[in-house]
Amino acid sequence: MENKGCVLAVDDQPINVKLLSVQLQSAGFVVLMAYGGQEALDMAAKHMPDLILLDIMMPDMDGYEVCRRLKANAITAGIPVIFISALTDVAEKVNAFKCGGVDYICKPFQKDEVISRVGTHLNLYFLQRSLKEKVEEETAKRRSGEQMLVQQSKMAAMGEMLGMITHQWKQPLNAIAVTAQDLEDAFTHNELDEEYLHSSVATITNQTEFMQRTADDFRNFLRPSKEKIRFGVNDAVEEVISMFSPYFAKSGIGLKLWLKGDDFTITGYPNEFKQVVLNLISNSKDAILSRKDKGTENKIDITVGKDSGGHITITIRDTGGGIPEDVMDKIFKPYFTTKPPDKGTGIGLYMSKTIIETNMGWQLSVSNVEGGAEFRIDTWHLQK
Ligand SMILES: Nc1ncnc2c1ncn2[C@@H]1O[C@H](COP(=O)(O)OP(=O)(O)O)[C@@H](O)[C@H]1O
Ligand SMILES: [Mg+2]
C-alpha cells in the first residue's frame, strides 16, 4: 500500500498505541510508537514524523507539556499535533488548542474518525509544507536575481571607470615615456649630469604619484559604504565632478556645479550617493552625444540647494533633448534601455532608484525641461 505519511502515536497505555497503530497502518500510514512524554519528544526530533497523535494524561509528562515543548523546538514546531484523550471537558479541549494542537479526538476513538482526521490534517500539512518550499524557492530566485543586477551594475560602473582611468593616465604615461627617452638622449649626448638625473626622476615620481592617487580615488569610489554617516553633499558632488569633468570635457560636455549654500550635510551612504550622481551624469552625457540637434550647448548643470521646507535637493539637468513621453514610465525598470547593447545595460536608473529610495529613504524623480531632462533627488523623507 502507498505511504500516506508517517504518524507518531503516543499513549502510556500500550494497548491504545497498538490499536491506533493497527488501524492507521491498515489505512496506509506508517506508524511510530511512543509510550511516554519524553520518549515522544526524542522520537519526534529523531524521526520527524508528519503528524503526532498525543495522549493527554501520561505519568511522566502530560500531553500539554509535550506539545508545548514540541512547539518550542524549531525542528519539531511545524509538526501538527492531534490530541487524543478521555477528557471530554470543554476547558481541556480549549487548553489542547492553546498548547498548539490542531485537533482533538475523544476516547474511546472510532477507527474511521481517527483515519479521516489524521488524513485531513496530513493533507493540510503537506500542502502547507509545499507552499512554504515554493515561497522559499521563489525568494531565493529573486534574491539571486537581485544579486546579479547589483553585480551587473558594478561591472557597468567599473567599465565606465576603466575608461576614465585610461583617459586620466594617458597624459602621465606620455610624460614618463618622454622623460625616459629624454634620459637616454641626454646620456648619448653626454648631457646627463646629477642635476639632470634628479630632475628627471622627480618628474617620473610626480607622475606616478598622480597615477597612484587617481587609482585610489576610483577604488574608493567603488567601495560600498559600510554604514550611514553624516556627509557633506557639496563635497560629495564636487568630488564626482572633479574626478569626471576631464573625461566629460573630452566629449565636449561642460559640467557646471551650482551650490546654493555651504552647509549641506546629510545622513546616508556617501559612496552610493556619488555612484548615483555618476549614473545620472553619464546618462546625460549619452543623451547629449546622441542628440540630433547639434546647435545647442552641451552642458550638464548640477544644483545643490534646499526646497521650501529646508530639505536638501540635488538636481541634474542636461541639454540632451529629454526623455520621449512613451518611455518615460519605463526608464526606472531594470534592463530597460534605448541604447545599443554595447552602450546600455538598462540598470543604471534602476540601481539609482533603489539606492536613493530603498536604501536612503529619499526620492528620485524625473521631468522633461526646456531642451533636456532633469533628474531630482529629494531628501525630505529622511528629515520629515
Ligand atoms: N538624461 C537623460 N536623457 C534622456 N534619456 C535618458 C536620460 N537618462 C536616462 N534616459 C533613458 O533611460 C534609459 C535607462 O537608463 P539607464 O537605466 O541608466 O540605462 P542605460 O543608460 O544603460 O540605458 C536610457 O536608455 C535612456 O533611454
Ligand atoms: Mg545609464
GROMACS .gro file of N, CA, C and O in nm, residues 235-296:
model
  248
  235ASP      N    1   3.056   6.846  -0.091
  235ASP     CA    2   3.186   6.780  -0.112
  235ASP      C    3   3.170   6.657  -0.199
  235ASP      O    4   3.251   6.633  -0.288
  236ALA      N    5   3.066   6.580  -0.171
  236ALA     CA    6   3.046   6.456  -0.248
  236ALA      C    7   3.026   6.488  -0.396
  236ALA      O    8   3.088   6.428  -0.484
  237VAL      N    9   2.939   6.587  -0.424
  237VAL     CA   10   2.912   6.622  -0.564
  237VAL      C   11   3.038   6.681  -0.628
  237VAL      O   12   3.074   6.648  -0.742
  238GLU      N   13   3.107   6.767  -0.553
  238GLU     CA   14   3.230   6.826  -0.606
  238GLU      C   15   3.333   6.719  -0.641
  238GLU      O   16   3.403   6.729  -0.741
  239GLU      N   17   3.340   6.618  -0.556
  239GLU     CA   18   3.437   6.511  -0.581
  239GLU      C   19   3.406   6.440  -0.713
  239GLU      O   20   3.495   6.416  -0.794
  240VAL      N   21   3.279   6.409  -0.733
  240VAL     CA   22   3.241   6.342  -0.859
  240VAL      C   23   3.278   6.432  -0.977
  240VAL      O   24   3.337   6.386  -1.075
  241ILE      N   25   3.245   6.559  -0.965
  241ILE     CA   26   3.269   6.648  -1.078
  241ILE      C   27   3.419   6.663  -1.106
  241ILE      O   28   3.462   6.657  -1.221
  242SER      N   29   3.499   6.677  -0.999
  242SER     CA   30   3.641   6.697  -1.028
  242SER      C   31   3.704   6.569  -1.082
  242SER      O   32   3.796   6.574  -1.163
  243MET      N   33   3.650   6.453  -1.042
  243MET     CA   34   3.705   6.329  -1.098
  243MET      C   35   3.667   6.311  -1.244
  243MET      O   36   3.745   6.260  -1.323
  244PHE      N   37   3.545   6.349  -1.277
  244PHE     CA   38   3.496   6.311  -1.409
  244PHE      C   39   3.491   6.423  -1.512
  244PHE      O   40   3.475   6.396  -1.630
  245SER      N   41   3.507   6.548  -1.467
  245SER     CA   42   3.492   6.654  -1.567
  245SER      C   43   3.598   6.649  -1.678
  245SER      O   44   3.567   6.682  -1.792
  246PRO      N   45   3.724   6.604  -1.649
  246PRO     CA   46   3.818   6.596  -1.762
  246PRO      C   47   3.768   6.499  -1.869
  246PRO      O   48   3.780   6.523  -1.989
  247TYR      N   49   3.709   6.391  -1.822
  247TYR     CA   50   3.659   6.288  -1.913
  247TYR      C   51   3.540   6.340  -1.994
  247TYR      O   52   3.527   6.314  -2.113
  248PHE      N   53   3.455   6.418  -1.927
  248PHE     CA   54   3.340   6.476  -1.997
  248PHE      C   55   3.386   6.584  -2.095
  248PHE      O   56   3.331   6.597  -2.204
  249ALA      N   57   3.487   6.660  -2.052
  249ALA     CA   58   3.537   6.768  -2.138
  249ALA      C   59   3.588   6.710  -2.270
  249ALA      O   60   3.574   6.771  -2.376
  250LYS      N   61   3.646   6.593  -2.263
  250LYS     CA   62   3.698   6.526  -2.383
  250LYS      C   63   3.586   6.507  -2.485
  250LYS      O   64   3.607   6.512  -2.605
  251SER      N   65   3.462   6.486  -2.436
  251SER     CA   66   3.349   6.471  -2.528
  251SER      C   67   3.281   6.605  -2.556
  251SER      O   68   3.172   6.608  -2.612
  252GLY      N   69   3.343   6.712  -2.512
  252GLY     CA   70   3.287   6.845  -2.539
  252GLY      C   71   3.168   6.880  -2.451
  252GLY      O   72   3.081   6.958  -2.489
  253ILE      N   73   3.162   6.820  -2.332
  253ILE     CA   74   3.049   6.848  -2.242
  253ILE      C   75   3.098   6.919  -2.116
  253ILE      O   76   3.194   6.873  -2.052
  254GLY      N   77   3.034   7.031  -2.084
  254GLY     CA   78   3.072   7.105  -1.964
  254GLY      C   79   2.986   7.063  -1.845
  254GLY      O   80   2.865   7.053  -1.856
  255LEU      N   81   3.053   7.036  -1.733
  255LEU     CA   82   2.980   7.004  -1.610
  255LEU      C   83   2.983   7.129  -1.525
  255LEU      O   84   3.090   7.180  -1.493
  256LYS      N   85   2.865   7.179  -1.485
  256LYS     CA   86   2.864   7.300  -1.403
  256LYS      C   87   2.795   7.273  -1.270
  256LYS      O   88   2.688   7.213  -1.265
  257LEU      N   89   2.859   7.319  -1.163
  257LEU     CA   90   2.803   7.295  -1.030
  257LEU      C   91   2.752   7.425  -0.970
  257LEU      O   92   2.821   7.527  -0.968
  258TRP      N   93   2.630   7.423  -0.923
  258TRP     CA   94   2.569   7.540  -0.859
  258TRP      C   95   2.540   7.504  -0.714
  258TRP      O   96   2.455   7.420  -0.687
  259LEU      N   97   2.614   7.567  -0.625
  259LEU     CA   98   2.591   7.540  -0.483
  259LEU      C   99   2.513   7.655  -0.423
  259LEU      O  100   2.558   7.769  -0.426
  260LYS      N  101   2.394   7.626  -0.368
  260LYS     CA  102   2.310   7.733  -0.315
  260LYS      C  103   2.331   7.754  -0.165
  260LYS      O  104   2.242   7.804  -0.097
  261GLY      N  105   2.444   7.711  -0.115
  261GLY     CA  106   2.471   7.727   0.028
  261GLY      C  107   2.595   7.649   0.060
  261GLY      O  108   2.647   7.577  -0.027
  262ASP      N  109   2.646   7.662   0.184
  262ASP     CA  110   2.769   7.588   0.211
  262ASP      C  111   2.759   7.487   0.325
  262ASP      O  112   2.855   7.418   0.354
  263ASP      N  113   2.642   7.477   0.388
  263ASP     CA  114   2.635   7.378   0.494
  263ASP      C  115   2.525   7.276   0.464
  263ASP      O  116   2.418   7.280   0.522
  264PHE      N  117   2.555   7.188   0.370
  264PHE     CA  118   2.455   7.088   0.333
  264PHE      C  119   2.502   6.950   0.375
  264PHE      O  120   2.554   6.874   0.296
  265THR      N  121   2.484   6.919   0.502
  265THR     CA  122   2.522   6.784   0.544
  265THR      C  123   2.396   6.700   0.564
  265THR      O  124   2.289   6.751   0.595
  266ILE      N  125   2.415   6.570   0.543
  266ILE     CA  126   2.301   6.480   0.549
  266ILE      C  127   2.350   6.342   0.589
  266ILE      O  128   2.468   6.311   0.576
  267THR      N  129   2.257   6.257   0.638
  267THR     CA  130   2.296   6.121   0.676
  267THR      C  131   2.258   6.023   0.565
  267THR      O  132   2.145   6.024   0.518
  268GLY      N  133   2.355   5.944   0.523
  268GLY     CA  134   2.330   5.847   0.417
  268GLY      C  135   2.457   5.772   0.383
  268GLY      O  136   2.553   5.775   0.460
  269TYR      N  137   2.455   5.704   0.268
  269TYR     CA  138   2.573   5.630   0.222
  269TYR      C  139   2.646   5.714   0.117
  269TYR      O  140   2.602   5.721   0.003
  270PRO      N  141   2.758   5.777   0.153
  270PRO     CA  142   2.821   5.871   0.060
  270PRO      C  143   2.869   5.808  -0.072
  270PRO      O  144   2.848   5.867  -0.178
  271ASN      N  145   2.930   5.691  -0.067
  271ASN     CA  146   2.981   5.633  -0.192
  271ASN      C  147   2.869   5.597  -0.288
  271ASN      O  148   2.878   5.620  -0.407
  272GLU      N  149   2.763   5.541  -0.233
  272GLU     CA  150   2.649   5.506  -0.317
  272GLU      C  151   2.585   5.632  -0.375
  272GLU      O  152   2.543   5.634  -0.490
  273PHE      N  153   2.580   5.736  -0.294
  273PHE     CA  154   2.526   5.863  -0.342
  273PHE      C  155   2.609   5.914  -0.461
  273PHE      O  156   2.554   5.955  -0.563
  274LYS      N  157   2.741   5.905  -0.448
  274LYS     CA  158   2.828   5.951  -0.558
  274LYS      C  159   2.807   5.865  -0.682
  274LYS      O  160   2.807   5.915  -0.795
  275GLN      N  161   2.786   5.735  -0.661
  275GLN     CA  162   2.762   5.648  -0.777
  275GLN      C  163   2.633   5.687  -0.849
  275GLN      O  164   2.626   5.683  -0.971
  276VAL      N  165   2.531   5.727  -0.770
  276VAL     CA  166   2.406   5.772  -0.833
  276VAL      C  167   2.431   5.897  -0.916
  276VAL      O  168   2.387   5.906  -1.031
  277VAL      N  169   2.504   5.993  -0.859
  277VAL     CA  170   2.533   6.115  -0.934
  277VAL      C  171   2.608   6.080  -1.063
  277VAL      O  172   2.577   6.131  -1.171
  278LEU      N  173   2.703   5.988  -1.052
  278LEU     CA  174   2.777   5.947  -1.172
  278LEU      C  175   2.685   5.881  -1.274
  278LEU      O  176   2.693   5.911  -1.394
  279ASN      N  177   2.593   5.793  -1.227
  279ASN     CA  178   2.497   5.731  -1.318
  279ASN      C  179   2.418   5.837  -1.393
  279ASN      O  180   2.397   5.828  -1.513
  280LEU      N  181   2.370   5.938  -1.318
  280LEU     CA  182   2.284   6.039  -1.379
  280LEU      C  183   2.361   6.124  -1.479
  280LEU      O  184   2.313   6.150  -1.589
  281ILE      N  185   2.483   6.164  -1.443
  281ILE     CA  186   2.555   6.249  -1.539
  281ILE      C  187   2.603   6.167  -1.659
  281ILE      O  188   2.613   6.218  -1.769
  282SER      N  189   2.628   6.035  -1.638
  282SER     CA  190   2.666   5.952  -1.753
  282SER      C  191   2.550   5.940  -1.850
  282SER      O  192   2.569   5.945  -1.972
  283ASN      N  193   2.428   5.926  -1.795
  283ASN     CA  194   2.310   5.922  -1.882
  283ASN      C  195   2.295   6.053  -1.958
  283ASN      O  196   2.263   6.054  -2.077
  284SER      N  197   2.317   6.165  -1.889
  284SER     CA  198   2.306   6.295  -1.955
  284SER      C  199   2.408   6.305  -2.068
  284SER      O  200   2.377   6.353  -2.177
  285LYS      N  201   2.529   6.257  -2.041
  285LYS     CA  202   2.634   6.260  -2.144
  285LYS      C  203   2.589   6.179  -2.266
  285LYS      O  204   2.597   6.227  -2.380
  286ASP      N  205   2.538   6.056  -2.243
  286ASP     CA  206   2.492   5.973  -2.354
  286ASP      C  207   2.382   6.044  -2.433
  286ASP      O  208   2.381   6.042  -2.556
  287ALA      N  209   2.288   6.107  -2.359
  287ALA     CA  210   2.176   6.175  -2.427
  287ALA      C  211   2.229   6.292  -2.511
  287ALA      O  212   2.189   6.309  -2.626
  288ILE      N  213   2.322   6.368  -2.455
  288ILE     CA  214   2.376   6.483  -2.529
  288ILE      C  215   2.450   6.437  -2.654
  288ILE      O  216   2.432   6.491  -2.763
  289LEU      N  217   2.530   6.331  -2.639
  289LEU     CA  218   2.611   6.285  -2.752
  289LEU      C  219   2.526   6.223  -2.864
  289LEU      O  220   2.567   6.222  -2.979
  290SER      N  221   2.407   6.170  -2.827
  290SER     CA  222   2.326   6.109  -2.932
  290SER      C  223   2.217   6.203  -2.982
  290SER      O  224   2.136   6.165  -3.067
  291ARG      N  225   2.217   6.327  -2.930
  291ARG     CA  226   2.115   6.424  -2.972
  291ARG      C  227   2.138   6.463  -3.117
  291ARG      O  228   2.252   6.483  -3.158
  292LYS      N  229   2.029   6.470  -3.193
  292LYS     CA  230   2.044   6.501  -3.336
  292LYS      C  231   2.076   6.649  -3.356
  292LYS      O  232   2.164   6.685  -3.434
  293ASP      N  233   2.003   6.733  -3.283
  293ASP     CA  234   2.022   6.877  -3.298
  293ASP      C  235   2.155   6.920  -3.236
  293ASP      O  236   2.172   6.916  -3.115
  294LYS      N  237   2.250   6.955  -3.321
  294LYS     CA  238   2.384   6.985  -3.270
  294LYS      C  239   2.401   7.132  -3.233
  294LYS      O  240   2.509   7.174  -3.192
  295GLY      N  241   2.293   7.211  -3.256
  295GLY     CA  242   2.305   7.356  -3.235
  295GLY      C  243   2.318   7.400  -3.090
  295GLY      O  244   2.380   7.502  -3.061
  296THR      N  245   2.262   7.323  -2.997
  296THR     CA  246   2.259   7.367  -2.857
  296THR      C  247   2.390   7.342  -2.784
  296THR      O  248   2.471   7.261  -2.825
   0.00000   0.00000   0.00000
